[in-house]
XYZ file of C-alpha atoms in Angstrom:
515
model
C 0.000 0.000 0.000
C 1.319 3.446 -0.919
C 2.192 5.700 2.006
C 0.073 8.816 2.327
C 1.187 12.291 3.339
C -1.093 15.202 4.227
C 0.497 18.619 4.722
C -1.040 22.062 5.189
C -0.032 25.666 5.477
C -1.848 27.888 7.927
C -4.679 29.604 6.086
C -3.881 33.247 5.385
C -5.993 36.106 6.708
C -6.982 38.119 3.616
C -7.709 41.523 5.123
C -4.758 42.783 3.069
C -2.608 41.841 0.107
C -0.163 38.927 0.508
C 3.407 39.795 1.527
C 6.718 37.920 1.357
C 5.940 36.100 4.631
C 2.912 34.474 3.032
C 5.052 33.523 0.044
C 7.690 32.047 2.362
C 5.204 29.733 4.055
C 3.737 28.635 0.726
C 7.186 27.916 -0.750
C 8.528 25.969 2.213
C 5.391 23.871 2.584
C 5.379 23.220 -1.151
C 8.963 21.927 -0.975
C 7.893 19.497 1.754
C 4.900 18.323 -0.301
C 6.976 17.928 -3.453
C 9.610 15.925 -1.591
C 6.927 13.562 -0.291
C 5.777 13.038 -3.871
C 9.383 12.361 -4.910
C 9.411 9.632 -2.274
C 6.415 8.105 -4.022
C 3.911 9.023 -1.319
C 0.276 9.706 -2.139
C 0.395 13.366 -1.109
C -2.315 15.902 -0.376
C -1.394 19.564 0.116
C -3.901 22.132 1.403
C -3.658 25.895 1.611
C -6.272 28.656 1.608
C -7.740 31.707 3.312
C -9.334 32.389 6.713
C -12.022 34.926 5.849
C -14.120 35.609 8.953
C -13.568 37.807 11.999
C -13.789 41.403 13.123
C -10.669 42.518 11.197
C -12.355 41.668 7.925
C -15.448 43.646 8.933
C -13.398 46.688 9.945
C -11.176 46.618 6.847
C -14.151 46.250 4.521
C -15.982 49.126 6.221
C -12.932 51.362 5.864
C -12.871 50.603 2.113
C -16.607 51.074 1.686
C -17.254 47.492 0.562
C -18.823 44.422 2.156
C -16.813 41.820 4.032
C -17.767 39.316 1.342
C -16.440 41.571 -1.427
C -13.192 42.021 0.483
C -12.877 38.276 1.014
C -13.532 37.466 -2.647
C -11.036 40.067 -3.885
C -8.197 39.166 -1.550
C -8.674 35.398 -1.670
C -8.127 35.710 -5.424
C -4.856 37.531 -4.719
C -3.604 34.672 -2.558
C -4.600 32.124 -5.187
C -2.743 34.150 -7.796
C 0.387 34.253 -5.634
C 0.297 30.488 -5.118
C 0.167 30.042 -8.885
C 3.079 32.398 -9.517
C 5.171 30.605 -6.881
C 4.533 27.267 -8.634
C 2.900 25.918 -5.489
C 1.528 22.417 -6.025
C -1.446 22.543 -3.642
C -4.214 20.039 -4.295
C -6.913 22.277 -2.848
C -7.412 25.915 -1.886
C -9.943 26.189 0.894
C -11.934 29.294 1.774
C -13.679 29.415 5.123
C -16.680 31.128 3.513
C -17.477 27.980 1.508
C -20.623 25.989 2.391
C -18.578 22.809 2.923
C -16.615 24.589 5.641
C -19.739 25.931 7.369
C -21.040 22.359 7.554
C -17.739 21.059 8.899
C -17.360 23.764 11.560
C -20.900 23.352 12.815
C -20.448 19.591 13.081
C -17.254 19.802 15.148
C -19.047 22.341 17.376
C -21.911 19.884 17.912
C -19.482 17.103 18.788
C -17.623 19.280 21.294
C -20.929 20.356 22.849
C -22.046 16.728 23.169
C -18.768 15.323 24.485
C -18.284 14.237 28.124
C -20.480 16.565 30.207
C -20.503 19.079 27.396
C -17.240 20.894 26.684
C -19.109 23.983 25.476
C -21.125 26.154 27.858
C -22.605 29.654 27.828
C -21.400 32.490 30.047
C -20.261 36.123 29.896
C -16.800 37.035 28.696
C -14.945 39.887 30.342
C -11.356 40.454 29.354
C -8.680 41.952 27.142
C -9.025 41.297 23.420
C -6.688 42.020 20.495
C -8.425 42.534 17.171
C -5.167 42.145 15.241
C -4.311 38.820 16.889
C -7.934 37.632 17.114
C -6.980 36.521 20.634
C -7.763 37.129 24.293
C -4.961 37.815 26.773
C -4.618 37.637 30.543
C -3.727 40.783 32.466
C -0.248 39.486 33.337
C 0.580 39.004 29.649
C 0.012 42.706 28.844
C 2.343 45.684 28.834
C 1.377 49.307 29.488
C 1.693 52.069 26.936
C 0.944 55.776 26.795
C -2.501 57.208 27.566
C -3.474 54.138 29.547
C -3.287 51.821 26.522
C -2.416 48.180 26.972
C -0.618 45.924 24.528
C -0.442 42.189 23.867
C 2.939 40.386 23.699
C 2.746 40.801 19.909
C 2.644 44.593 20.240
C -1.021 44.806 19.254
C -3.280 47.076 21.282
C -5.928 45.305 23.366
C -9.379 46.520 24.382
C -11.575 45.500 27.298
C -14.496 43.415 26.029
C -17.644 42.256 27.804
C -20.180 40.137 25.943
C -22.299 37.013 26.066
C -20.225 34.108 24.814
C -19.922 30.362 24.553
C -16.832 28.886 26.184
C -14.801 25.743 25.566
C -13.581 23.846 28.651
C -9.902 24.083 27.737
C -8.993 23.792 31.432
C -10.193 20.186 31.384
C -7.543 19.247 28.821
C -4.352 20.311 30.588
C -3.291 16.803 31.634
C -4.257 15.233 28.306
C -2.264 17.836 26.401
C 0.811 17.377 28.578
C 0.535 13.617 28.050
C 0.339 14.215 24.286
C 3.558 16.249 24.379
C 5.287 13.557 26.470
C 4.076 10.582 24.473
C 4.832 12.274 21.155
C 7.911 14.464 21.644
C 7.996 15.277 17.931
C 4.438 16.685 17.945
C 5.769 20.267 18.184
C 8.859 21.537 16.363
C 11.312 23.133 16.558
C 12.410 22.347 20.109
C 12.211 25.908 21.433
C 8.549 26.115 20.399
C 7.842 22.801 22.133
C 9.408 24.057 25.346
C 7.396 27.278 25.078
C 4.096 25.416 24.781
C 4.833 22.951 27.570
C 5.622 25.857 29.901
C 2.415 27.622 28.876
C 0.234 24.581 29.507
C 1.944 23.674 32.788
C 1.191 27.194 34.052
C -2.503 26.334 33.882
C -5.176 26.597 31.214
C -8.316 28.699 31.371
C -11.510 28.068 29.458
C -11.585 29.956 26.182
C -14.312 32.065 24.602
C -15.371 30.578 21.269
C -18.251 32.764 20.066
C -18.982 36.431 19.448
C -22.184 38.497 19.382
C -20.819 41.930 18.422
C -20.696 41.143 14.682
C -22.283 38.634 12.334
C -19.512 37.987 9.780
C -18.829 34.389 10.696
C -20.262 30.894 10.874
C -23.490 30.786 12.953
C -23.287 28.738 16.131
C -25.738 25.853 15.742
C -28.882 26.451 17.791
C -27.715 29.773 19.228
C -29.278 32.844 17.666
C -26.986 35.861 17.395
C -23.740 33.992 18.009
C -21.032 33.396 15.400
C -18.039 31.171 15.965
C -14.900 32.778 17.306
C -12.360 32.704 14.537
C -10.100 29.921 15.869
C -12.818 27.258 15.991
C -13.768 28.218 12.459
C -10.225 28.625 11.107
C -8.595 25.532 12.592
C -11.381 23.280 11.366
C -10.323 23.985 7.773
C -7.738 21.210 8.055
C -10.426 18.541 8.368
C -12.851 20.267 6.002
C -10.182 20.068 3.307
C -10.167 16.255 3.392
C -13.913 15.666 3.505
C -15.091 16.078 7.103
C -17.856 15.604 8.222
C -18.813 13.129 5.490
C -18.774 9.828 7.389
C -18.228 7.920 4.165
C -15.405 10.140 2.926
C -12.612 7.935 1.637
C -10.413 11.014 1.459
C -10.821 11.709 5.176
C -10.080 8.080 6.064
C -7.068 8.158 3.797
C -5.408 11.417 4.832
C -6.489 12.281 8.380
C -4.756 12.718 10.786
C -2.560 15.220 8.983
C 1.131 14.417 8.892
C 2.172 18.042 9.222
C 0.810 21.543 9.788
C 3.283 24.259 8.782
C 2.518 27.545 10.555
C 4.078 30.795 11.733
C 5.485 30.853 15.261
C 2.985 33.541 16.303
C 0.076 31.078 16.098
C 1.781 28.072 17.688
C -0.433 28.219 20.805
C -3.649 27.888 18.800
C -2.357 24.929 16.796
C -0.759 22.954 19.611
C -3.110 23.734 22.530
C -6.545 24.736 21.214
C -6.591 22.548 18.101
C -5.656 19.205 19.691
C -8.044 19.933 22.583
C -10.907 20.656 20.166
C -10.159 17.425 18.310
C -9.917 15.362 21.503
C -13.256 16.781 22.602
C -14.863 15.932 19.258
C -13.433 12.411 19.232
C -11.158 13.051 16.245
C -7.502 12.047 16.044
C -4.951 14.833 16.495
C -2.406 15.632 13.747
C 1.027 14.051 13.872
C 3.158 17.182 13.898
C 3.087 20.981 13.921
C 6.152 22.878 12.702
C 6.436 26.599 13.421
C 8.651 28.655 11.130
C 10.136 32.059 11.888
C 9.588 35.479 10.349
C 11.384 37.374 7.596
C 12.851 40.818 8.052
C 13.674 43.205 5.204
C 17.323 44.204 4.886
C 17.751 43.395 8.566
C 14.753 45.426 9.754
C 11.290 44.339 10.847
C 8.771 44.823 8.056
C 6.266 47.563 8.735
C 3.699 49.528 6.754
C 4.728 52.703 8.574
C 8.391 52.194 7.662
C 7.406 51.261 4.117
C 9.704 48.233 3.856
C 7.177 45.436 3.340
C 8.445 43.180 0.557
C 5.910 42.571 -2.201
C 6.439 39.017 -3.520
C 5.004 39.930 -6.912
C 7.685 42.604 -7.360
C 10.412 40.061 -6.568
C 8.909 37.534 -8.970
C 8.753 40.175 -11.691
C 12.410 41.043 -11.126
C 13.922 37.592 -10.679
C 11.489 34.842 -11.610
C 9.968 32.057 -9.557
C 12.757 29.548 -8.949
C 15.388 32.053 -7.750
C 12.858 33.411 -5.238
C 11.997 29.890 -4.115
C 15.661 28.912 -3.780
C 16.523 31.922 -1.646
C 13.691 31.177 0.782
C 14.637 27.514 1.049
C 18.430 27.828 1.176
C 19.130 31.150 2.863
C 16.783 30.883 5.844
C 17.184 28.213 8.542
C 13.694 26.755 8.653
C 12.222 27.313 12.090
C 14.306 30.447 12.720
C 13.884 34.041 11.631
C 15.502 35.079 8.364
C 16.109 38.149 6.264
C 15.134 39.185 2.756
C 18.101 41.109 1.445
C 18.759 42.068 -2.165
C 22.546 41.672 -2.034
C 22.238 38.295 -0.338
C 19.585 37.249 -2.825
C 21.750 38.053 -5.843
C 24.799 36.382 -4.297
C 22.842 33.245 -3.489
C 21.337 33.019 -6.979
C 24.571 33.657 -8.819
C 26.654 31.320 -6.672
C 24.299 28.370 -6.184
C 22.131 28.420 -9.273
C 23.861 30.195 -12.137
C 27.539 29.413 -11.443
C 27.137 26.067 -9.724
C 24.130 24.193 -11.069
C 23.636 25.979 -14.372
C 27.292 26.067 -15.392
C 27.849 22.392 -14.640
C 24.908 21.350 -16.804
C 25.617 23.785 -19.628
C 29.345 23.004 -19.918
C 28.961 19.230 -19.811
C 25.954 19.019 -22.148
C 27.439 21.518 -24.620
C 30.623 19.441 -24.795
C 28.545 16.328 -25.499
C 26.853 18.186 -28.362
C 30.157 19.374 -29.765
C 32.166 16.156 -29.530
C 29.571 13.375 -29.639
C 26.855 14.821 -31.829
C 24.513 15.132 -28.881
C 24.508 11.387 -28.148
C 25.200 10.504 -24.521
C 28.592 8.747 -24.560
C 29.452 5.418 -22.997
C 30.950 5.524 -19.510
C 33.910 3.366 -18.538
C 34.162 4.456 -14.903
C 37.372 4.611 -12.931
C 37.838 5.221 -9.230
C 37.173 8.948 -9.764
C 33.758 8.274 -11.315
C 32.772 5.764 -8.648
C 33.725 8.308 -5.989
C 31.659 11.200 -7.375
C 28.608 8.972 -7.905
C 28.934 7.722 -4.329
C 29.158 11.348 -3.170
C 25.957 12.155 -5.053
C 24.033 9.216 -3.617
C 25.217 10.019 -0.092
C 24.247 13.695 -0.438
C 20.766 12.859 -1.692
C 20.373 10.383 1.156
C 21.256 13.177 3.600
C 18.741 15.431 1.879
C 16.064 12.811 2.468
C 16.891 12.554 6.159
C 16.824 16.348 6.520
C 13.470 16.696 4.762
C 11.887 14.082 7.040
C 12.340 16.504 9.959
C 11.683 19.667 7.912
C 15.308 20.801 7.945
C 14.755 22.275 4.511
C 17.781 24.575 4.563
C 19.998 21.596 5.438
C 18.604 19.614 2.509
C 19.206 22.545 0.161
C 22.716 22.825 1.589
C 23.412 19.166 0.800
C 22.340 19.780 -2.793
C 24.783 22.684 -2.987
C 27.548 20.515 -1.515
C 26.865 17.864 -4.140
C 27.055 20.410 -6.958
C 30.290 21.828 -5.550
C 31.807 18.334 -5.569
C 30.570 17.694 -9.118
C 32.072 20.960 -10.375
C 35.372 20.090 -8.709
C 35.321 16.637 -10.350
C 34.602 18.207 -13.735
C 37.387 20.764 -13.362
C 39.924 18.187 -12.131
C 39.161 15.755 -14.952
C 39.221 18.564 -17.583
C 37.410 16.708 -20.389
C 37.900 19.597 -22.835
C 41.600 18.681 -23.072
C 41.007 15.032 -23.955
C 40.164 15.220 -27.654
C 42.845 12.615 -28.318
C 41.179 10.257 -25.839
C 37.473 10.321 -26.649
C 36.579 7.259 -24.525
C 37.972 9.008 -21.435
C 36.307 12.303 -22.371
C 33.031 10.454 -22.884
C 33.278 8.778 -19.493
C 33.743 12.120 -17.733
C 30.900 13.766 -19.639
C 28.511 10.843 -19.167
C 29.295 10.764 -15.446
C 28.805 14.513 -15.089
C 25.501 14.297 -16.977
C 24.428 11.528 -14.613
C 25.266 13.678 -11.585
C 23.202 16.515 -13.087
C 20.347 14.040 -13.548
C 20.496 12.916 -9.927
C 20.767 16.485 -8.635
C 17.908 17.671 -10.849
C 15.602 14.925 -9.595
C 16.244 16.013 -6.007
C 15.989 19.687 -6.981
C 12.406 19.254 -8.209
C 11.233 19.970 -4.662
C 13.103 23.284 -4.594
C 13.275 24.720 -8.120
C 10.675 22.605 -9.946
C 10.491 24.391 -13.305
C 14.267 24.650 -13.643
C 14.812 21.061 -12.516
C 12.311 19.908 -15.138
C 14.300 21.756 -17.832
C 17.479 19.936 -16.806
C 15.691 16.577 -16.862
C 14.205 17.350 -20.278
C 17.671 18.291 -21.544
C 18.885 14.882 -20.354
C 15.916 13.087 -21.979
C 14.851 11.624 -18.616
C 11.390 10.049 -19.030
C 8.584 11.472 -16.884
C 8.178 8.160 -15.062
C 11.847 8.082 -14.024
C 11.998 11.253 -11.953
C 11.380 9.931 -8.436
C 13.872 9.894 -5.587
C 14.433 6.182 -6.088
C 15.681 6.928 -9.609
C 18.154 9.491 -8.260
C 19.561 6.829 -5.930
C 19.645 3.947 -8.432
C 22.643 2.721 -10.375
C 20.992 3.047 -13.779
C 20.356 6.307 -15.565
C 19.918 7.553 -19.121
C 21.213 4.881 -21.546
C 24.349 5.565 -23.563
C 23.537 6.595 -27.122
C 20.444 8.570 -26.115
C 20.342 11.672 -28.289
C 20.037 14.799 -26.191
C 18.541 18.083 -27.382
C 20.866 21.089 -27.674
C 21.145 22.550 -24.141
C 19.926 25.998 -23.274
C 20.906 28.029 -20.196
C 18.455 27.494 -17.323
C 19.610 30.018 -14.722
C 20.777 33.546 -15.341
C 23.043 35.762 -13.303
C 21.780 39.017 -11.835
C 23.770 42.208 -11.551
C 24.228 43.978 -8.258
C 22.628 47.419 -8.220
C 25.095 50.190 -8.902
C 25.912 52.510 -6.044
C 24.328 55.931 -6.412
């Protein structure tokens, strides 16, 4: 039976246009999904938009449009960005869809019916952040000027009093701590796990899960005037996307529980405390793992509308193209830590890793095959040098696989770079261009180098998919021979295969001139 793999991004809040942080999460999650497919796993990848909540109402009002019009417009922008980033999602979920309303109301009913009823009605009084869509305890707040109070995120909070339904989160403290103990890999990276364990050990309070001050949301079943608080609605998207609550859904049976949720570190609490507790209450299995990535700065500074340094991903894609943008996000930033979007670093990374390293190796070797062998892949008569570089390639790809299994994406990309460095060194040391009097030896070097490019390109499909496909096409690799197992196997493209004339795949970018 084929292994399955279900991976999701967090769903983006579309009260504004997507920024580079949204692109980063899409790209990294896509690399994970693509790698699972390279392993031969039956993979399902979900992304989408979280369209309810007070922020949407306020933003729409400020623009003079309805919340629905705002949601429709901005959801389309996120879909467009996913397409431009070559993201291979199988579904794009919107929380305004009827299927999601049905799913959210069903999980609510199950939570309300569980045990002695995990949902009860009371009055909420407390500090609320519109920006975070979250409530905060007094001790979590900091004081500002004019008596204002601020959440740990820096967002201003307001005192709120309203009729609300609550979820008995306090009843799940021990079960959550047991989950973290029994499954130490449930939360990653380690510092996020430690953060959540400390939070839960400090004691959990019941959480408000409905609102009555606005109506832009999913109605609470059987409760007039109440809409679901955004986190019940939003988190449920992960089961909606695979067919819940259809009891006969083969897709749900096949893919749930999710193998991995990829999220930003700012929403780790909701995904590793609220979400598993909701699922436990509803009698649904919890996901296997939640990985929280860091944030991107811009030229070393926090991105801010007031500073005017928010990076528009569409501008970067217009300037540099999709695969260079993808590669920078995957290689430059240690996944799980904060990173920086810097133009100089971007150009250096592209020119060094892609243009000079990967592109040059392929172009030089394939052009020499065209020139000296009429485009036909020569026969290889390997010596110790060839056996060594092939062994290096197989070992590097094996290390990539191990790194990707724990979402160490930057480490996997680094292993690919190491492999290409070794291949370029082999090519330079063997100097096939000087062996015109010894065509069998020249052919062996060129065939071996082409085989290394083939192996590297197969692995690179998770990172730079369009470019990797061009390399594989240039090597006449059949579509059904582009899995990870083919990159690790002894056999490759048969000698005598006629290759098309190679064309450059990556281009170098110039550094901006000093003014």
